[in-house]
């Protein structure tokens, strides 16, 4: 009886469940076991819920003319059906779903059902569970369905669904599915064979589906079942976060139509794109704001947030006509500024307009802004172009006066950081390094003015510095327009089109789409703060951050073992830190580089431990103004014994074992403890030299000659075999590092 009804009632066939075992129900568009990846997995294979990449809500409507007799009582009437299905994506791996649908036929008894399901995603596979309660043309019952999908490679997927596991309504049915993409991601062919327990195998339970996406967001498909007695056509059009889909099924002279409207939590690929202008905020240190916590917070991924990626996507996005960049109190170094400037220039090279609103710019802010098509300022804006300066602070005299004794052990003639605690003024080596860094930075700034800044601002190359208020800045070509803050966005629309959508970079996120196989990825691992042992942390209330060796090592191990990761980018913007933590990270970098390329990308600073962790990388890239090197080791010990004595505080110590109080600050410093410290520093320095020599493919003696704790600018360091020159955000030089090209 059930088999006869399922053949007579086209609605059953269009539900895409097992053709032979279920009573009539609300039709849905074609979905088969191996390829379903939306809320209709509730009806076909609940594992498809797991592979759904977003949350979605679907409204369903179906219509069947009155020629057939679904209840078998001799009466005919048009059938109307509808439903609402929803799926909620949680934690990237878990999807919860629910739905309700109904079918009505005049005054006769209809059908309705409620469904719930859960899907779990495991990258290349997913599992699902579904429960259904139905009342179909007088037949009532509940049943369970289970499902699994496997997507091991980009061109093939397998599916299995077990319908009515407990045989609560009919016989248990096994739906076996296969889907293939024959070398084309936009073309899919799928088949499903439903096997009913205790019944002979028959080709009548075979279903086929072929669908293609010739344009982004436009899907056309065909469907066949019951030895090609049932045929169907399908058309779906997506508009980003919304979409519409329709299907028509025919069997002999009978026809059924079904349509659905979808609303999604994320954008999917679509042929219909609105023209956009992306608003980019360049403020502060460009890090994502920390989450408020009274205890501790973990460092979020990104040396300066998502800004470089956003700028790169703006240059590539076809539906983006330009960018509106707002610069305010930019707190980055010159290497990062050059990266940002290079990224803006690439947007302009892609024939797009970049408008910039800048507030009280100095040399660095204006250096970035000058790459834009136009610079916009407010009436109260003051521009100050002064040049570069550096200030060194020394506490030696203050500590002497307080009675704080400081003992330093260092290796490297230029390892001058401890001088701040022992000296009153810089020594010759410090003066040499600071002057050299300022020369490199100023030369980079000055030489860019005649070539780039002046040409883009239509000013004389010699007119590089000075202060200017808004009126003067406009007259001298520093700015292209003076506008109030509320006028700027209207100005942007006037320049780029009144109908453009001025939006944030969230609109540039990759469209959500179900993936087969494991697409190749590049892992980005930041080392962008002081290096410490343990986990990375953000201090309470967001004051400061540290990079922990445990956090970085875990990320490197995952990248090394993950077959999807083709290469690793180690983004270093760190002054160094703990020697042991740095050595641990360097070891993991070396292990990873044996398996896949590890590219070290230097930001504003990569000195001492920051350089240490990058030394074993396959290649190192740096900006001309990157501060790097400082291959050396130092230790600082202090004693407040004399200070406590001045304050009338007496200290009595007890120990078991010689030098048991080596780290105590309340006891006087002694030569024996200093000798131990000197030996430790010797060992660590030799280890540092060996790691650099092995990592860069150089002799230890050669490394020692350029080490000595000296800090270098990236453009000079490259000539020493430590890094390459010529770097800009998104397009880095492929010049191999000297002595190391693998």
XYZ file of C-alpha atoms in Angstrom:
742
model
C 0.000 0.000 0.000
C 2.776 2.432 0.914
C 4.628 1.634 -2.306
C 1.465 2.299 -4.338
C 0.842 5.617 -2.610
C 4.429 6.759 -3.052
C 4.242 6.110 -6.761
C 0.875 7.833 -7.124
C 1.607 10.886 -5.044
C 4.310 12.957 -6.660
C 4.788 14.854 -3.417
C 6.445 11.810 -1.852
C 8.902 11.506 -4.647
C 9.795 15.138 -4.439
C 10.594 14.903 -0.735
C 13.819 13.200 -1.792
C 13.483 10.575 0.897
C 13.249 6.907 0.011
C 10.805 6.647 -2.847
C 9.155 3.458 -1.724
C 8.776 3.615 2.027
C 7.134 6.862 3.098
C 3.671 8.312 2.788
C 2.887 11.553 0.999
C 4.578 14.690 2.289
C 5.529 18.258 1.483
C 7.799 18.519 -1.586
C 11.242 20.099 -1.437
C 13.722 20.958 -4.211
C 16.078 18.137 -5.297
C 18.552 17.036 -2.653
C 20.416 13.703 -2.532
C 22.224 11.963 0.286
C 25.826 12.666 -0.735
C 25.561 16.346 -1.679
C 22.899 17.941 0.536
C 24.406 20.734 2.660
C 21.517 22.862 3.891
C 18.462 22.697 6.143
C 16.827 20.158 3.835
C 19.236 17.665 5.359
C 16.438 17.268 7.897
C 14.501 15.468 5.165
C 17.249 13.606 3.323
C 20.480 13.150 5.270
C 20.980 14.942 8.621
C 24.749 14.782 8.094
C 24.207 17.531 5.527
C 23.413 19.845 8.430
C 26.986 19.467 9.649
C 28.468 20.588 6.337
C 26.201 23.660 6.245
C 28.678 26.586 6.498
C 26.234 29.097 8.025
C 22.916 29.514 9.781
C 19.870 29.803 7.563
C 16.086 30.011 7.494
C 13.994 28.635 4.611
C 10.351 29.256 3.786
C 8.801 26.566 1.597
C 5.722 26.458 -0.643
C 4.517 23.748 -3.008
C 1.564 23.301 -5.359
C 0.102 20.231 -7.024
C -2.889 20.367 -9.389
C -5.967 18.257 -8.804
C -5.556 15.500 -11.389
C -4.401 12.819 -8.946
C -6.022 11.208 -5.912
C -3.466 11.271 -3.065
C -5.799 9.759 -0.438
C -7.067 6.980 -2.720
C -10.737 7.805 -1.956
C -11.783 8.866 -5.432
C -11.717 12.606 -4.694
C -9.475 15.187 -6.301
C -8.403 18.661 -5.225
C -5.430 20.937 -5.563
C -2.709 20.280 -3.007
C -1.011 23.192 -1.285
C 1.976 22.691 0.937
C 4.234 24.899 2.984
C 6.870 24.795 5.639
C 9.522 26.601 7.608
C 13.000 25.161 8.167
C 15.825 26.654 10.206
C 19.407 25.718 11.026
C 21.732 27.364 13.513
C 25.489 26.970 13.152
C 27.229 26.825 16.524
C 30.979 26.727 17.240
C 31.820 26.035 13.555
C 31.336 22.275 14.011
C 27.829 21.904 15.445
C 24.523 22.643 13.704
C 21.089 22.467 15.303
C 18.045 22.424 13.042
C 14.286 22.243 13.196
C 11.385 22.411 10.803
C 7.667 22.131 10.270
C 5.723 21.500 7.068
C 2.210 20.636 5.993
C 0.165 19.586 2.978
C -3.518 20.463 2.489
C -5.990 19.034 -0.034
C -9.310 20.814 0.079
C -11.436 19.595 2.980
C -9.783 16.181 3.100
C -7.268 15.152 5.727
C -3.831 16.545 5.030
C -0.333 15.880 6.255
C 1.950 17.659 8.680
C 5.231 16.944 10.336
C 7.743 18.354 12.789
C 11.462 17.706 12.508
C 14.536 18.310 14.625
C 18.118 17.390 13.855
C 21.738 17.897 14.747
C 24.823 17.759 12.541
C 28.491 17.496 13.479
C 31.245 18.497 11.077
C 34.721 16.905 11.084
C 36.324 18.788 8.158
C 36.169 16.040 5.546
C 33.256 14.179 7.106
C 30.047 14.881 8.974
C 27.516 12.941 11.021
C 23.869 13.675 11.668
C 20.859 12.646 13.707
C 17.237 13.470 12.952
C 13.867 12.871 14.552
C 10.550 13.280 12.795
C 6.973 13.252 14.001
C 4.323 13.052 11.307
C 0.624 12.836 10.729
C 0.199 12.080 7.023
C -3.280 11.546 5.606
C -4.407 9.858 8.805
C -1.219 7.836 9.437
C 0.641 8.976 12.555
C 4.093 8.034 13.787
C 7.568 9.090 14.884
C 10.850 7.847 13.525
C 14.597 8.436 13.629
C 17.028 8.898 10.768
C 20.824 8.768 10.913
C 23.291 10.015 8.345
C 26.933 10.333 7.385
C 28.846 12.149 4.664
C 32.481 11.849 3.641
C 34.192 14.421 1.396
C 37.770 13.113 1.184
C 38.789 14.928 -1.992
C 37.650 17.968 -3.935
C 35.940 15.949 -6.660
C 34.072 13.209 -4.754
C 31.668 12.833 -1.841
C 29.906 9.829 -0.316
C 26.696 9.746 1.685
C 24.727 7.274 3.767
C 21.359 7.837 5.413
C 19.300 5.330 7.360
C 15.593 6.178 7.302
C 13.199 4.987 10.025
C 15.946 3.297 12.021
C 13.516 1.665 14.466
C 10.963 0.765 11.779
C 8.341 2.809 13.613
C 6.368 3.579 10.444
C 7.569 1.189 7.784
C 10.640 -0.755 6.829
C 14.141 0.499 7.499
C 15.676 1.998 4.364
C 19.324 2.599 3.513
C 20.080 5.495 1.158
C 23.512 5.181 -0.461
C 24.815 8.211 -2.327
C 27.736 9.274 -4.503
C 28.477 12.757 -5.845
C 31.318 13.790 -8.143
C 32.692 17.041 -9.498
C 34.528 15.998 -12.664
C 37.363 18.497 -12.521
C 34.980 21.450 -12.270
C 33.884 22.849 -8.917
C 30.786 24.369 -10.504
C 29.443 21.064 -11.908
C 28.121 18.231 -9.715
C 26.636 14.865 -10.663
C 24.997 12.806 -7.929
C 23.223 9.467 -7.589
C 21.338 7.771 -4.770
C 20.134 4.198 -4.367
C 17.539 3.446 -1.708
C 17.650 -0.113 -0.381
C 14.593 -1.253 1.577
C 15.265 -4.016 4.086
C 13.685 -7.385 3.310
C 12.865 -6.320 -0.239
C 14.568 -7.185 -3.487
C 16.912 -4.642 -5.032
C 15.326 -2.647 -7.810
C 16.436 0.096 -10.111
C 13.167 1.911 -9.407
C 14.718 3.341 -6.231
C 17.605 4.985 -8.086
C 17.644 8.794 -8.170
C 19.931 11.051 -10.181
C 20.736 14.725 -10.007
C 22.920 16.933 -12.195
C 23.396 20.603 -11.349
C 25.750 23.379 -12.387
C 26.586 26.925 -11.302
C 27.505 28.684 -14.565
C 27.494 32.055 -12.804
C 28.182 32.883 -9.170
C 24.949 32.341 -7.290
C 22.994 30.966 -10.261
C 22.285 27.216 -10.148
C 20.482 25.132 -12.764
C 19.814 21.441 -12.361
C 17.974 18.346 -13.518
C 16.577 15.406 -11.581
C 15.372 11.895 -12.462
C 13.891 9.002 -10.485
C 11.783 5.854 -10.791
C 13.508 4.619 -13.959
C 13.234 8.138 -15.395
C 9.443 8.146 -15.049
C 9.855 11.168 -12.784
C 11.804 14.123 -14.146
C 12.570 17.461 -12.580
C 14.130 20.829 -13.356
C 15.611 23.232 -10.852
C 16.668 26.902 -10.775
C 18.213 28.726 -7.807
C 19.391 32.321 -7.603
C 21.319 33.750 -4.652
C 21.581 37.415 -3.750
C 24.237 37.186 -1.044
C 22.437 36.674 2.259
C 19.129 35.829 0.593
C 18.142 33.483 -2.197
C 15.236 31.903 -4.048
C 14.890 28.428 -5.506
C 12.239 26.679 -7.554
C 11.738 23.171 -8.916
C 9.222 21.523 -11.227
C 8.598 17.766 -11.242
C 6.598 15.843 -13.845
C 5.381 12.253 -14.024
C 3.234 11.316 -16.982
C 0.621 14.104 -17.064
C 1.090 15.141 -13.446
C 3.205 18.059 -12.306
C 4.267 19.499 -8.969
C 5.957 22.825 -8.353
C 7.879 23.877 -5.267
C 9.627 27.075 -4.300
C 11.725 28.203 -1.367
C 13.129 31.486 -0.092
C 16.262 31.453 2.077
C 17.782 33.947 4.506
C 21.343 33.278 5.702
C 23.622 34.533 8.447
C 26.531 34.861 6.021
C 26.974 35.949 2.453
C 27.236 33.353 -0.305
C 28.600 33.840 -3.793
C 26.269 35.854 -5.968
C 26.220 37.244 -9.478
C 24.241 40.208 -8.164
C 26.668 42.439 -6.311
C 26.139 45.975 -5.124
C 28.908 48.471 -5.775
C 30.839 49.056 -2.577
C 33.256 51.497 -1.012
C 35.083 49.947 1.925
C 35.740 52.035 5.010
C 39.082 51.201 6.656
C 40.108 52.447 10.094
C 43.826 53.048 10.684
C 43.993 54.025 14.322
C 46.337 53.278 17.191
C 48.446 50.144 16.889
C 45.869 48.491 14.579
C 45.381 45.563 16.919
C 41.862 44.240 17.454
C 40.403 45.613 20.696
C 40.805 43.144 23.572
C 37.826 41.586 25.273
C 37.265 43.062 28.725
C 38.469 40.779 31.505
C 39.486 41.335 35.099
C 41.784 38.326 34.954
C 43.608 37.711 31.711
C 42.974 37.557 28.025
C 44.558 35.640 25.212
C 46.253 37.491 22.417
C 44.112 37.563 19.293
C 45.587 36.532 15.977
C 47.139 39.329 13.977
C 50.176 41.518 14.367
C 48.021 44.484 13.445
C 44.633 42.929 13.116
C 43.054 42.274 9.754
C 44.103 45.527 8.085
C 46.619 44.150 5.528
C 44.172 41.433 4.476
C 41.384 43.988 4.157
C 43.489 46.232 1.931
C 44.520 43.291 -0.234
C 40.910 42.168 -0.633
C 39.865 45.693 -1.603
C 42.388 45.620 -4.440
C 41.084 42.269 -5.701
C 37.324 42.550 -5.151
C 35.455 43.129 -8.402
C 32.468 44.788 -6.725
C 34.578 47.343 -4.831
C 35.177 50.664 -6.589
C 37.329 52.219 -3.920
C 38.193 52.713 -0.286
C 37.626 55.377 2.324
C 40.566 55.320 4.758
C 40.421 57.141 8.089
C 43.769 57.732 9.814
C 43.925 58.909 13.409
C 46.775 58.716 15.953
C 48.516 55.909 14.109
C 50.834 54.170 16.564
C 52.974 51.888 14.402
C 56.564 51.845 13.235
C 57.916 52.899 9.881
C 58.111 49.360 8.547
C 54.390 48.847 9.145
C 53.677 52.285 7.684
C 55.522 51.303 4.518
C 53.497 48.090 4.284
C 50.248 50.005 4.650
C 51.337 52.554 2.091
C 52.318 49.844 -0.362
C 48.948 48.137 0.086
C 47.122 51.403 -0.644
C 49.211 51.933 -3.764
C 48.241 48.463 -4.971
C 44.586 49.383 -4.577
C 45.197 52.396 -6.793
C 47.103 50.261 -9.287
C 43.931 48.164 -9.597
C 42.226 51.294 -11.014
C 40.344 52.099 -7.807
C 40.038 55.361 -5.917
C 41.246 55.692 -2.333
C 40.057 58.708 -0.343
C 41.693 59.406 2.995
C 40.497 61.471 5.947
C 43.375 62.249 8.280
C 43.279 63.958 11.667
C 46.308 65.943 12.911
C 48.879 63.972 10.920
C 52.555 63.831 11.630
C 55.264 62.508 9.331
C 54.190 58.878 9.665
C 50.439 59.428 9.240
C 50.957 61.699 6.262
C 53.442 59.266 4.733
C 50.651 56.656 4.654
C 47.950 59.133 3.611
C 50.018 60.461 0.724
C 49.516 57.190 -1.150
C 45.777 57.879 -1.413
C 44.051 59.512 -4.365
C 42.892 62.428 -2.230
C 43.633 63.609 1.308
C 40.706 65.122 3.207
C 41.117 67.182 6.385
C 38.827 68.962 8.827
C 38.828 72.762 9.314
C 40.757 72.458 12.605
C 43.351 69.991 11.332
C 47.001 70.837 11.957
C 49.674 69.103 9.895
C 53.131 68.727 11.399
C 56.015 67.308 9.375
C 59.120 67.431 11.533
C 61.377 64.495 10.747
C 62.575 61.683 13.007
C 63.853 61.739 16.584
C 64.965 59.238 19.214
C 65.350 59.683 22.967
C 67.289 57.434 25.317
C 66.577 57.471 29.043
C 69.246 56.449 31.580
C 68.563 55.567 35.216
C 72.156 54.964 36.300
C 72.528 58.165 38.335
C 69.104 57.766 39.935
C 69.814 54.176 40.963
C 73.201 55.191 42.400
C 71.503 57.927 44.422
C 68.871 55.504 45.669
C 71.450 52.924 46.614
C 70.398 50.276 44.110
C 73.365 48.238 42.896
C 73.164 46.779 39.382
C 75.395 44.034 37.947
C 75.347 43.334 34.222
C 76.643 40.353 32.265
C 76.422 40.683 28.494
C 77.845 39.236 25.330
C 77.970 41.490 22.321
C 79.707 44.831 22.221
C 76.509 46.460 20.957
C 74.165 44.784 23.443
C 73.435 48.114 25.072
C 70.004 47.614 26.624
C 71.445 47.169 30.165
C 73.181 50.550 29.864
C 69.895 52.216 30.785
C 70.360 50.887 34.341
C 74.089 51.515 34.776
C 75.089 54.571 32.722
C 74.304 58.278 32.597
C 74.695 58.734 28.852
C 74.982 56.635 25.697
C 78.336 55.122 24.843
C 79.891 55.247 21.380
C 78.280 52.002 20.221
C 74.799 53.202 21.157
C 75.326 56.514 19.389
C 76.529 54.657 16.295
C 73.476 52.384 16.199
C 70.905 55.109 16.879
C 72.432 57.429 14.301
C 72.493 54.610 11.763
C 68.832 53.730 12.327
C 67.769 57.365 12.107
C 69.775 57.780 8.910
C 68.072 54.789 7.298
C 64.600 55.871 8.384
C 65.076 59.499 7.403
C 66.596 58.540 4.085
C 63.594 56.314 3.394
C 61.247 59.152 4.280
C 63.078 61.900 2.415
C 63.738 59.915 -0.734
C 60.081 58.941 -0.878
C 58.906 62.549 -0.851
C 60.211 63.640 -4.246
C 59.393 60.280 -5.870
C 56.043 59.493 -4.330
C 54.565 61.942 -1.870
C 55.348 65.149 -3.720
C 54.234 63.749 -7.051
C 50.937 62.585 -5.606
C 50.373 65.805 -3.685
C 51.514 67.977 -6.643
C 54.131 69.752 -4.525
C 57.755 70.620 -5.007
C 60.020 67.842 -3.831
C 62.063 70.257 -1.729
C 58.997 71.366 0.238
C 58.964 68.366 2.515
C 58.593 69.574 6.060
C 56.872 72.117 8.214
C 53.613 72.856 9.946
C 50.382 73.928 8.302
C 46.829 74.627 9.415
C 43.900 73.564 7.237
C 43.782 76.623 4.969
C 47.529 76.585 4.439
C 47.559 72.821 3.901
C 44.963 73.157 1.156
C 46.841 76.001 -0.520
C 50.184 74.192 -0.397
C 48.796 70.909 -1.701
C 48.993 68.946 1.523
C 45.234 68.341 1.255
C 42.665 68.154 -1.518
C 39.579 69.248 0.429
C 38.642 70.716 3.812
C 35.429 69.189 5.150
C 33.566 68.750 8.395
C 33.367 65.197 9.657
C 29.681 64.871 8.784
C 30.394 66.005 5.208
C 33.102 63.509 4.387
C 30.923 60.485 3.629
C 28.725 62.558 1.299
C 31.917 63.725 -0.406
C 32.981 60.105 -0.835
C 29.651 59.247 -2.445
C 29.913 62.276 -4.685
C 33.312 61.130 -5.907
C 32.576 57.421 -6.250
C 28.867 57.354 -7.032
C 25.726 58.301 -5.153
C 24.462 54.711 -5.165
C 27.570 53.078 -3.699
C 27.312 51.266 -0.414
C 29.877 52.624 2.065
C 30.471 49.664 4.329
C 33.085 47.969 6.475
C 35.549 45.280 5.486
C 33.173 42.625 6.816
C 31.537 42.794 3.381
C 34.785 41.444 1.913
C 34.745 38.179 3.841
C 34.954 35.108 1.648
C 31.462 33.964 0.651
C 30.208 31.019 2.655
C 30.275 27.758 0.735
C 30.352 24.066 1.547
C 33.798 22.652 0.782
C 34.783 19.185 -0.357
C 38.169 17.833 0.613
C 40.828 19.868 2.374
C 41.675 23.014 0.383
C 45.283 24.186 0.790
C 45.866 26.925 3.339
C 48.637 29.180 4.579
C 48.970 29.400 8.346
C 49.687 32.845 9.814
C 51.298 32.641 13.244
C 52.074 35.931 15.019
C 54.986 36.571 17.337
C 54.148 40.195 17.980
C 54.919 40.967 21.609
C 57.484 40.232 24.300
C 58.268 36.504 24.309
C 57.615 34.665 27.575
C 57.253 31.112 28.781
C 53.749 29.668 28.921
C 50.603 30.843 27.146
C 50.095 34.105 25.302
C 48.178 36.623 27.357
C 46.723 40.100 27.324
C 47.065 41.875 30.643
C 43.945 42.752 32.643
C 41.877 45.470 30.954
C 44.042 45.141 27.862
C 47.200 46.804 29.231
C 49.996 45.094 27.327
C 50.412 41.646 25.860
C 52.875 38.781 25.818
C 53.533 35.970 23.382
C 53.900 32.621 25.110
C 56.053 29.839 23.734
C 53.341 27.265 24.482
C 50.811 29.119 22.340
C 53.189 29.564 19.407
C 54.516 26.013 19.576
C 51.011 24.559 19.573
C 50.162 26.613 16.507
C 53.348 25.514 14.731
C 52.732 21.852 15.547
C 49.179 22.050 14.251
C 50.383 23.714 11.065
C 53.115 21.098 10.610
C 50.742 18.165 11.034
C 47.786 19.610 9.123
C 47.891 18.362 5.511
C 45.843 21.379 4.415
C 48.601 23.816 5.400
C 50.940 24.296 2.458
C 53.166 26.893 4.131
C 53.528 28.895 7.327
C 54.014 32.642 7.666
C 55.646 33.572 10.960
C 54.877 37.247 11.474
C 57.505 38.648 13.855
C 57.147 42.057 15.464
C 58.868 41.494 18.772
C 61.852 42.903 20.690
C 62.579 39.442 22.070
C 62.228 38.231 25.616
C 62.916 35.040 27.513
C 65.857 33.057 26.100
C 64.411 29.634 26.915
C 61.024 30.495 25.422
C 62.728 31.831 22.288
C 64.791 28.651 21.928
C 61.683 26.495 22.264
C 59.901 28.407 19.529
C 62.987 28.317 17.294
C 63.121 24.546 17.714
C 59.502 24.192 16.583
C 60.127 26.526 13.640
C 63.068 24.340 12.618
C 60.950 21.167 12.848
C 58.186 22.739 10.805
C 60.599 24.006 8.137
C 61.734 20.416 7.490
C 58.192 19.553 6.361
C 56.930 22.708 4.641
C 58.130 26.255 3.932
C 58.185 28.616 6.894
C 58.391 32.248 5.824
C 59.373 34.768 8.485
C 57.915 38.209 7.866
C 59.403 40.998 9.971
C 57.353 44.009 11.016
C 58.709 47.071 12.790
C 61.060 45.168 15.060
C 62.533 41.667 15.185
C 65.456 41.845 17.573
C 67.145 39.471 19.990
C 64.624 36.696 20.733
C 62.459 38.016 17.910
C 65.279 37.265 15.485
C 66.163 34.060 17.322
C 62.752 32.455 16.673
C 62.905 33.351 12.965
C 66.452 32.162 12.299
C 65.466 28.563 11.346
C 62.797 29.778 8.900
C 63.087 28.857 5.240
C 63.282 32.522 4.282
C 63.176 35.854 6.070
C 61.713 39.068 4.691
C 62.044 42.538 6.160
C 61.237 46.129 5.312
C 64.127 48.551 4.759
C 63.229 50.236 8.054
C 62.684 47.053 10.071
C 64.849 47.060 13.195
C 66.399 43.611 13.485
C 69.450 41.723 14.670
C 70.617 42.241 18.260
C 72.181 38.795 18.293
C 73.450 38.867 21.827
C 72.563 38.019 25.416
C 72.515 39.993 28.630
C 71.552 39.478 32.236
C 70.811 42.181 34.794
C 70.866 41.566 38.535
C 70.017 44.214 41.083
C 70.414 44.609 44.834
C 68.452 47.025 47.027
C 70.465 46.122 50.119
C 72.017 49.595 50.401
C 68.654 51.279 49.776
C 67.046 49.240 52.534
C 69.909 50.164 54.851
C 69.290 53.870 54.141
C 65.643 53.343 54.977
C 66.502 51.599 58.230
C 65.466 48.171 57.054
C 67.642 45.279 58.235
C 67.866 42.006 56.333
C 69.076 38.672 57.697
C 69.517 35.765 55.304
C 69.791 32.016 55.833
C 70.782 29.526 53.173
C 71.686 25.920 52.590
C 73.972 25.505 49.630
C 76.426 27.882 48.088
C 74.780 30.725 46.152
C 71.313 29.592 47.209
C 70.307 33.260 47.281
C 71.673 34.005 43.818
C 68.453 35.700 42.712
C 67.800 37.657 45.893
C 67.568 41.444 45.509
C 67.790 42.133 49.240
C 71.330 40.737 49.620
C 74.519 42.443 48.380
C 75.896 41.345 45.018
C 78.978 39.134 45.162
C 81.631 38.131 42.654
C 80.920 34.408 42.881
C 77.332 34.868 41.800
C 78.457 37.194 39.023
C 80.868 34.552 37.734
C 78.002 32.057 37.523
C 75.914 34.569 35.605
C 78.804 35.243 33.218
C 79.091 31.524 32.426
C 75.348 31.280 31.806
C 75.427 34.255 29.464
C 78.422 32.752 27.628
C 76.511 29.529 27.056
C 73.343 31.266 25.850
C 75.289 33.525 23.495
C 77.063 30.564 21.924
C 73.722 28.802 21.562
C 72.240 31.903 19.914
C 75.120 32.047 17.416
C 74.759 28.355 16.579
C 70.996 28.605 16.011
C 71.456 31.573 13.681
C 74.359 29.947 11.840
C 72.496 26.684 11.303
C 69.261 28.382 10.377
C 70.797 30.788 7.897
C 73.329 28.339 6.490
C 76.344 30.359 7.671
C 79.508 29.687 9.618
C 79.419 30.520 13.331
C 82.425 32.787 12.901
C 80.678 34.719 10.154
C 77.632 35.180 12.358
C 79.775 36.317 15.273
C 81.373 38.980 13.077
C 78.011 40.663 12.407
C 76.371 39.800 15.728
C 77.840 41.407 18.843
C 74.331 42.440 19.853
C 74.164 45.071 17.133
C 70.800 46.309 15.919
C 70.476 46.725 12.163
C 67.979 48.207 9.771
C 66.423 45.623 7.461
C 67.989 47.106 4.335
C 71.484 46.728 5.830
C 70.855 43.409 7.530
C 69.965 41.783 4.225
C 73.500 42.201 3.000
C 74.671 40.117 5.945
C 72.660 37.054 4.988
C 70.014 37.501 7.640
C 67.072 38.689 5.580
C 66.096 39.837 2.132
C 65.275 43.389 1.248
C 62.348 44.626 -0.831
C 59.188 43.840 1.090
C 55.721 45.235 0.871
C 52.450 43.977 2.288
C 50.970 41.148 0.267
C 53.691 41.018 -2.407
C 57.030 40.125 -0.972
C 60.352 39.611 -2.681
C 61.201 36.044 -3.606
C 64.930 36.675 -3.540
C 66.461 33.695 -1.698
C 68.306 34.284 1.536
C 72.046 34.024 1.127
C 73.274 30.542 1.958
C 69.755 29.170 2.337
C 67.329 28.432 -0.484
C 65.210 25.379 0.049
